[in-house]
XYZ file of C-alpha atoms in Angstrom:
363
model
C -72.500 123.819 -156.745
C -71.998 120.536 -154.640
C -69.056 119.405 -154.330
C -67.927 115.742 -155.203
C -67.085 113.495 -152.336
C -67.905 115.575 -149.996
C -70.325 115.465 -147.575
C -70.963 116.020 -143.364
C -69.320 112.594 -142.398
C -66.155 113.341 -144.629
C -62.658 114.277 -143.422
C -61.659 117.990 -143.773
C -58.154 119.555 -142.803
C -58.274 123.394 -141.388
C -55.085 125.051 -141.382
C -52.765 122.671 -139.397
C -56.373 120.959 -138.110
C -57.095 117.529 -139.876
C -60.588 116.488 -138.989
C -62.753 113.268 -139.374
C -65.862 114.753 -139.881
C -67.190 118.261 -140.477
C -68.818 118.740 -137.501
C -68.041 121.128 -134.988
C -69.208 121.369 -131.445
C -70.439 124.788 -130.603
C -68.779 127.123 -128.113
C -71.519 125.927 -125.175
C -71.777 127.862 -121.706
C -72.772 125.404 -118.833
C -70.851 126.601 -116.067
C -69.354 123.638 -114.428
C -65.997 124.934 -113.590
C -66.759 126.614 -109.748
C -65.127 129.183 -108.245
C -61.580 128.787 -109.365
C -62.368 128.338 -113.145
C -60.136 125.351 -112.987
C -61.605 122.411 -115.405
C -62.163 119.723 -113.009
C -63.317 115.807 -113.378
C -66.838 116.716 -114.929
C -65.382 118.543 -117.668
C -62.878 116.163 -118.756
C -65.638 114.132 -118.826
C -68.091 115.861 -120.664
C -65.550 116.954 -123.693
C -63.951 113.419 -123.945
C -67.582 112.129 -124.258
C -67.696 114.168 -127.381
C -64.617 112.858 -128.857
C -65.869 111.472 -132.120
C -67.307 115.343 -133.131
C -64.859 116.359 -135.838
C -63.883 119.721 -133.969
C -64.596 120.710 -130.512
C -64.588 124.693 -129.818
C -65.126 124.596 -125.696
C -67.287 127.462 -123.733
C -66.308 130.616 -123.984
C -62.697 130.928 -121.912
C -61.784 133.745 -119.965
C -58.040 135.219 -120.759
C -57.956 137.499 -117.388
C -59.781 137.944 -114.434
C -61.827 140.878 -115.300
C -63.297 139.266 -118.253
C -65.187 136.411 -116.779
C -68.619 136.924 -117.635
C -70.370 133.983 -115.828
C -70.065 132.117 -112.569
C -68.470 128.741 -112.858
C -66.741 129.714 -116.056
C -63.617 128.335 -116.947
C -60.442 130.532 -117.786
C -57.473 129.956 -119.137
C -54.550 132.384 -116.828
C -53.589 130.525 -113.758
C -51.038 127.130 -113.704
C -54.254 125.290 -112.122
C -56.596 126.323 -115.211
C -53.908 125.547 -117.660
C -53.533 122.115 -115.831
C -56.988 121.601 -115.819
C -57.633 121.906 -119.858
C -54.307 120.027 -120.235
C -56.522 117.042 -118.549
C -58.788 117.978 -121.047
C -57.285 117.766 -124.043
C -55.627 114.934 -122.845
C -58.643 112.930 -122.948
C -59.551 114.235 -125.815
C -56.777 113.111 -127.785
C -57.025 109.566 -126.037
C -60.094 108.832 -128.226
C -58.854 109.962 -131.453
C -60.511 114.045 -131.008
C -59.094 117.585 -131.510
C -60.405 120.227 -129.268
C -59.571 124.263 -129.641
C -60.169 126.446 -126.553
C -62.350 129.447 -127.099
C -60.612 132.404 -125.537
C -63.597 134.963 -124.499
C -63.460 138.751 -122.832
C -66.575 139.390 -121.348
C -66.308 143.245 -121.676
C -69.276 144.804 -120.253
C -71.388 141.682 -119.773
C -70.351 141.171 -116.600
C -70.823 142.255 -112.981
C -68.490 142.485 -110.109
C -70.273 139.915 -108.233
C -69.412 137.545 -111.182
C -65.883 138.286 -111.702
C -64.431 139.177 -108.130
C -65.284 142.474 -107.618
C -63.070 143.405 -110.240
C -64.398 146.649 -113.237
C -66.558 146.101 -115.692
C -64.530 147.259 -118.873
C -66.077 147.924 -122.354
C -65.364 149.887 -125.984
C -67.363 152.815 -124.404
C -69.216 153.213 -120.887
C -72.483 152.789 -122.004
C -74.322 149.646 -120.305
C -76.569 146.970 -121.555
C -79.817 147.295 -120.357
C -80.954 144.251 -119.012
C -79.666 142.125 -115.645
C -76.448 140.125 -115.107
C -77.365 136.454 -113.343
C -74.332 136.555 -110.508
C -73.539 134.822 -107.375
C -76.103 137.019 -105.546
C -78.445 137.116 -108.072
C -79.981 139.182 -110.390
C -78.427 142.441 -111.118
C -78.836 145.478 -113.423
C -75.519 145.643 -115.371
C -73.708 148.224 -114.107
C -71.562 151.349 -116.651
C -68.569 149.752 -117.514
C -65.352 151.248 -117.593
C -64.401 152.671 -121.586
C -60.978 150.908 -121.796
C -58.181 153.626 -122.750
C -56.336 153.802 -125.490
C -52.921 151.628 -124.100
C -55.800 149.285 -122.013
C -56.906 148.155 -125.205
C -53.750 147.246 -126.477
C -53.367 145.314 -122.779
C -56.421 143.602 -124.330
C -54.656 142.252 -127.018
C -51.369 140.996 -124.885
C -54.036 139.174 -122.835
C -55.098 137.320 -125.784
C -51.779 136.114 -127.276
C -51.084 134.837 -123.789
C -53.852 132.854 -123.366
C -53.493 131.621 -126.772
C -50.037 130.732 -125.545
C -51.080 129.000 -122.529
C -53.533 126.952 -124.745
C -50.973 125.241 -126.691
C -48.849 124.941 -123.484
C -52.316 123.240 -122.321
C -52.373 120.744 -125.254
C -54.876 121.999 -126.582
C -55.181 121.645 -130.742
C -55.798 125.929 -131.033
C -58.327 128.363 -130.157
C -60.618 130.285 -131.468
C -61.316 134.353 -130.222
C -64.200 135.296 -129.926
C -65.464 138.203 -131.963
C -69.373 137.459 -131.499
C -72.314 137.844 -129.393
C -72.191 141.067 -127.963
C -68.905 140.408 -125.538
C -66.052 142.727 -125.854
C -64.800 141.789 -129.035
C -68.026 142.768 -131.093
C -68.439 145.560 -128.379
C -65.857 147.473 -130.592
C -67.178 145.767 -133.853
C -70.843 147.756 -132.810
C -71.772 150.715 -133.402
C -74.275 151.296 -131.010
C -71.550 149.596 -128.235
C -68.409 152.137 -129.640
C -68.752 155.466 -129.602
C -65.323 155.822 -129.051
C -63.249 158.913 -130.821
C -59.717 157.165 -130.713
C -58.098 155.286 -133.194
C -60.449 152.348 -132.478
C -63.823 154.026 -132.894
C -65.799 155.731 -135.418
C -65.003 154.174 -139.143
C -65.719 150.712 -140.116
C -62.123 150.181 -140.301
C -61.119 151.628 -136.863
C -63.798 149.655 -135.217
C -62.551 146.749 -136.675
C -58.863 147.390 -135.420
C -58.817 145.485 -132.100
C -60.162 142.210 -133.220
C -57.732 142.400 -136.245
C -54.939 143.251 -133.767
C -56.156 140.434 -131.774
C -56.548 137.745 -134.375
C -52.756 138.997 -135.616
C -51.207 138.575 -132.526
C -52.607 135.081 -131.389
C -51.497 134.241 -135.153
C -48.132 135.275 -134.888
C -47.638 133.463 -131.287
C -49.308 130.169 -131.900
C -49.474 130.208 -135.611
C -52.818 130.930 -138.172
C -53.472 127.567 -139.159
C -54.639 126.956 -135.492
C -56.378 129.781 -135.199
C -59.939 130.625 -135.874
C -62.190 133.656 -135.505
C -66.058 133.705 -134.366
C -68.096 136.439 -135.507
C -71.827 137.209 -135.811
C -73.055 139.992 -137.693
C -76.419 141.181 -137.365
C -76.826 139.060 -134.508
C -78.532 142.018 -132.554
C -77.452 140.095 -128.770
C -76.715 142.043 -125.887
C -76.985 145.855 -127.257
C -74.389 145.025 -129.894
C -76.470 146.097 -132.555
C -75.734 146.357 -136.553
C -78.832 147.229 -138.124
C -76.947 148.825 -140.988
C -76.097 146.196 -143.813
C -74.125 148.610 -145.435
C -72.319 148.966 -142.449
C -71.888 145.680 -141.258
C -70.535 145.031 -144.926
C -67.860 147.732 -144.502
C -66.703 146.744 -140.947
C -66.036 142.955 -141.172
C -65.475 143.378 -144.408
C -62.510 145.428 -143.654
C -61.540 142.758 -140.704
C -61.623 140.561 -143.306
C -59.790 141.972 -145.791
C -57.302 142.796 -142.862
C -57.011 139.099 -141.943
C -56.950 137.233 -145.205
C -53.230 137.307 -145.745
C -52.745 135.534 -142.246
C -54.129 132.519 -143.915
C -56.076 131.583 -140.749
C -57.791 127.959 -139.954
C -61.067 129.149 -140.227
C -63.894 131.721 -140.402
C -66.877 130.668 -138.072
C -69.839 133.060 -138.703
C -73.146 132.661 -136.764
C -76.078 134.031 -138.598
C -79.759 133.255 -139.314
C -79.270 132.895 -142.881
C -75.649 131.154 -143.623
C -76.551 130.365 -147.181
C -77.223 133.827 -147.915
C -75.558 136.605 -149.182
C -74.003 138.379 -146.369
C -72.137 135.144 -144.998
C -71.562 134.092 -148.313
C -69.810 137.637 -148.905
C -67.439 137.576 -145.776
C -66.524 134.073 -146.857
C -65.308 135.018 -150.100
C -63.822 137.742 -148.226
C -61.815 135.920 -145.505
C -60.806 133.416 -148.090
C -60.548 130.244 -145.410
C -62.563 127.742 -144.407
C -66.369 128.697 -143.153
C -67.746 126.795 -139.922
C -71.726 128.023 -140.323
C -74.097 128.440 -137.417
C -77.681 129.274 -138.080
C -78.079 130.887 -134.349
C -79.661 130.669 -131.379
C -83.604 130.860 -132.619
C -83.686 127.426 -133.958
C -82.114 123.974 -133.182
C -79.854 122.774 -136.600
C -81.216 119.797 -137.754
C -78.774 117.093 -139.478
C -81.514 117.830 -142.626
C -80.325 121.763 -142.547
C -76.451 120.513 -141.123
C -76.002 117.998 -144.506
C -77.363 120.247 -147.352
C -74.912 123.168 -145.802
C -72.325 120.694 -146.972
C -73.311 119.445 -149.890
C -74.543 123.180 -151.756
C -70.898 123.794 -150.401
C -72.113 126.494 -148.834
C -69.971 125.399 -145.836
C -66.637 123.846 -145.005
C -68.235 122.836 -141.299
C -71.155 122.818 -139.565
C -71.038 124.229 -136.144
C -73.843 122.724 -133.536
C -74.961 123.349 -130.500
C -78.241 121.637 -128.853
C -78.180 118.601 -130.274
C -74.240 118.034 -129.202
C -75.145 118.954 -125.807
C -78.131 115.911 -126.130
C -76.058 113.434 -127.976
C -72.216 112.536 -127.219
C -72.175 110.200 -129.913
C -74.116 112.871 -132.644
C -71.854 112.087 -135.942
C -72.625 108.482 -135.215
C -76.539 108.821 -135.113
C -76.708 111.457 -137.714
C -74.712 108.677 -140.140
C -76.723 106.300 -139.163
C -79.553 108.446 -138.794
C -80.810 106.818 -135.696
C -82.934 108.571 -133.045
C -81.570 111.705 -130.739
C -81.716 112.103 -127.114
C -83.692 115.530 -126.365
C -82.176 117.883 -125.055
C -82.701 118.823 -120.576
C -82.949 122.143 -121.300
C -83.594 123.354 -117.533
C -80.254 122.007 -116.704
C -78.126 123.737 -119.048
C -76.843 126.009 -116.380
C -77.134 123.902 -113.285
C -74.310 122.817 -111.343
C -73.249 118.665 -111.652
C -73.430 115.990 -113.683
C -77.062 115.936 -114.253
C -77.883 116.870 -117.446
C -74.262 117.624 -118.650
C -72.401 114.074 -118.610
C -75.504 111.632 -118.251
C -76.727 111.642 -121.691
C -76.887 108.370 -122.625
C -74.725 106.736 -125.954
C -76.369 104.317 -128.702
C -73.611 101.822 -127.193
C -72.646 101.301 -123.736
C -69.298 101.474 -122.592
């Protein structure tokens, strides 16, 4: 059923998050941050150019060393990173935005050439197969370390404090990130935990640490600021679910876990967000639903505004066309052309390709 008076270009309030449109940035990895992780001049740049999205959820944020997963990624645990982000929400907020920080673990997707020669930790020592892109290039990922019992509850410390230092930062909130195969939805897998503790084996064990997670960020920053990424059946990075029975009974008992924390929203990424399984979780998670349609294809403001108007979405999370277009609520209202995407510069270092797009108005 649509729903009256609503559509993409109309305000929305999250939790303690009042937005002026309902659509969200994507968590986007471009690697601009160098060697210390610190947020520098690009970066400001680049986020306050996308001001006028209704909610941006940064790249993926690393809350301790061990866990960066790329080269050039930013974190969020020194003073200079937290100063850094503060600059960014700063700007931000100077043209009218709201920005959350996504706080990321890596887990096993990772190398120590990426993250200082520090372990690779996981749910269980059992390594992707496929090679990590590091600062001395390709590399087979190596057997992570199976984080014990009292590590994994360092795990979640390591979260609330980041979440901490994001609000210390500025920034609006954050949003952990339980999806795409890093070391959240490690333990969420069953083909990444074979773990025999309390956080392995049964839907509901595997489902323990991102609930203890999400509960602890909640209770230090607060749950309306708060929002969790997931992506069932999103089959990334060995963290595979090819069980829908399963995948029903694990997030379903996350879910069911989270819903009294009244969090600010549920952002799912799957290929189908109309369909039954997302619908399900939403139902389940009672909050608000940012949708994602994935990585295979580029949302389309076509696909972006009949999300919101079927109400089968509170928000439309996108990627591609954000990364093209720092002024994309204004062209998709006005439905003038898009820039296209540079897609070989995603990754490279400088402005090229990151803060050059060019507006529909100067200035």
């Amino acid at each position: 059923m649509s729903q009256p008076d609503v559509d993409l270009f109309s305000p929305v309030i999250l939790g303690d998050l009042e937005l002026a449109n309902r659509v969200a940035m994507a968590p986007l990895t471009r690697m601009r941050s160098g060697d210390s992780g610190v947020p520098g001049d690009l970066v400001v740049e680049h986020y306050a150019q996308r001001a006028s999205i209704g909610l941006i959820v940064t790249e993926g944020t690393y809350p301790n060393s061990e866990s960066q997963a790329f080269v050039g990624q930013p974190g969020i645990v020194t003073d200079e990173q937290v100063a850094g982000w503060r600059r960014v929400a700063e700007a931000v907020h100077a043209r009218g935005g709201r920005i959350v920080v996504q706080v990321m673990h890596g887990g096993r997707v990772t190398h120590p050439d990426t993250n200082g020669g520090r372990r690779v930790v996981a749910a269980s020592a059992i390594a992707i197969d496929g090679v990590a892109r590091t600062s001395t290039g390709k590399h087979p990922y190596p057997v992570p370390h199976a984080l014990t019992t009292e590590e994994v509850r360092d795990v979640v410390r390591d979260f609330r404090r980041a979440a901490e230092r994001a609000v210390e930062a500025g920034l609006d909130g954050v949003e952990i990130h339980g999806a795409n195969g890093y070391l959240l939805h490690e333990f969420l897998a069953p083909s990444s935990n074979v773990r025999d503790d309390e956080y392995g084996g049964s839907p509901e064990n595997r489902a323990r640490l991102v609930a203890e997670v999400v509960t602890a960020v909640a209770g230090a920053i607060g749950a309306g600021r708060v929002g969790l990424r997931i992506s069932p059946e999103h089959g990334i990075q060995d963290a595979l679910e090819p069980d829908r029975d399963d995948v029903l009974a694990t997030y379903g008992a996350l879910l069911d876990r989270l819903r009294p924390l009244g969090l600010s929203y549920l952002s799912v990424l799957h290929r189908e967000p109309a369909g039954d399984l997302v619908q399900e979780l939403r139902r389940r998670s009672c909050t608000h639903l940012m949708a994602n349609s994935g990585f295979s294809t580029v949302t389309t403001r076509d696909e972006a505004v009949a999300l919101i108007e079927a109400a089968h979405a509170d928000v439309v999370a996108v990627g591609r066309p954000v990364i093209a277009n720092p002024d994309l609520v204004e062209r998709w209202a006005g439905e003038h052309p898009e820039n296209e995407p540079r897609t070989h510069l995603f990754y490279a270092p400088g402005a090229e390709g990151y803060t050059d797009y060019p507006a529909l108005r100067a200035g």
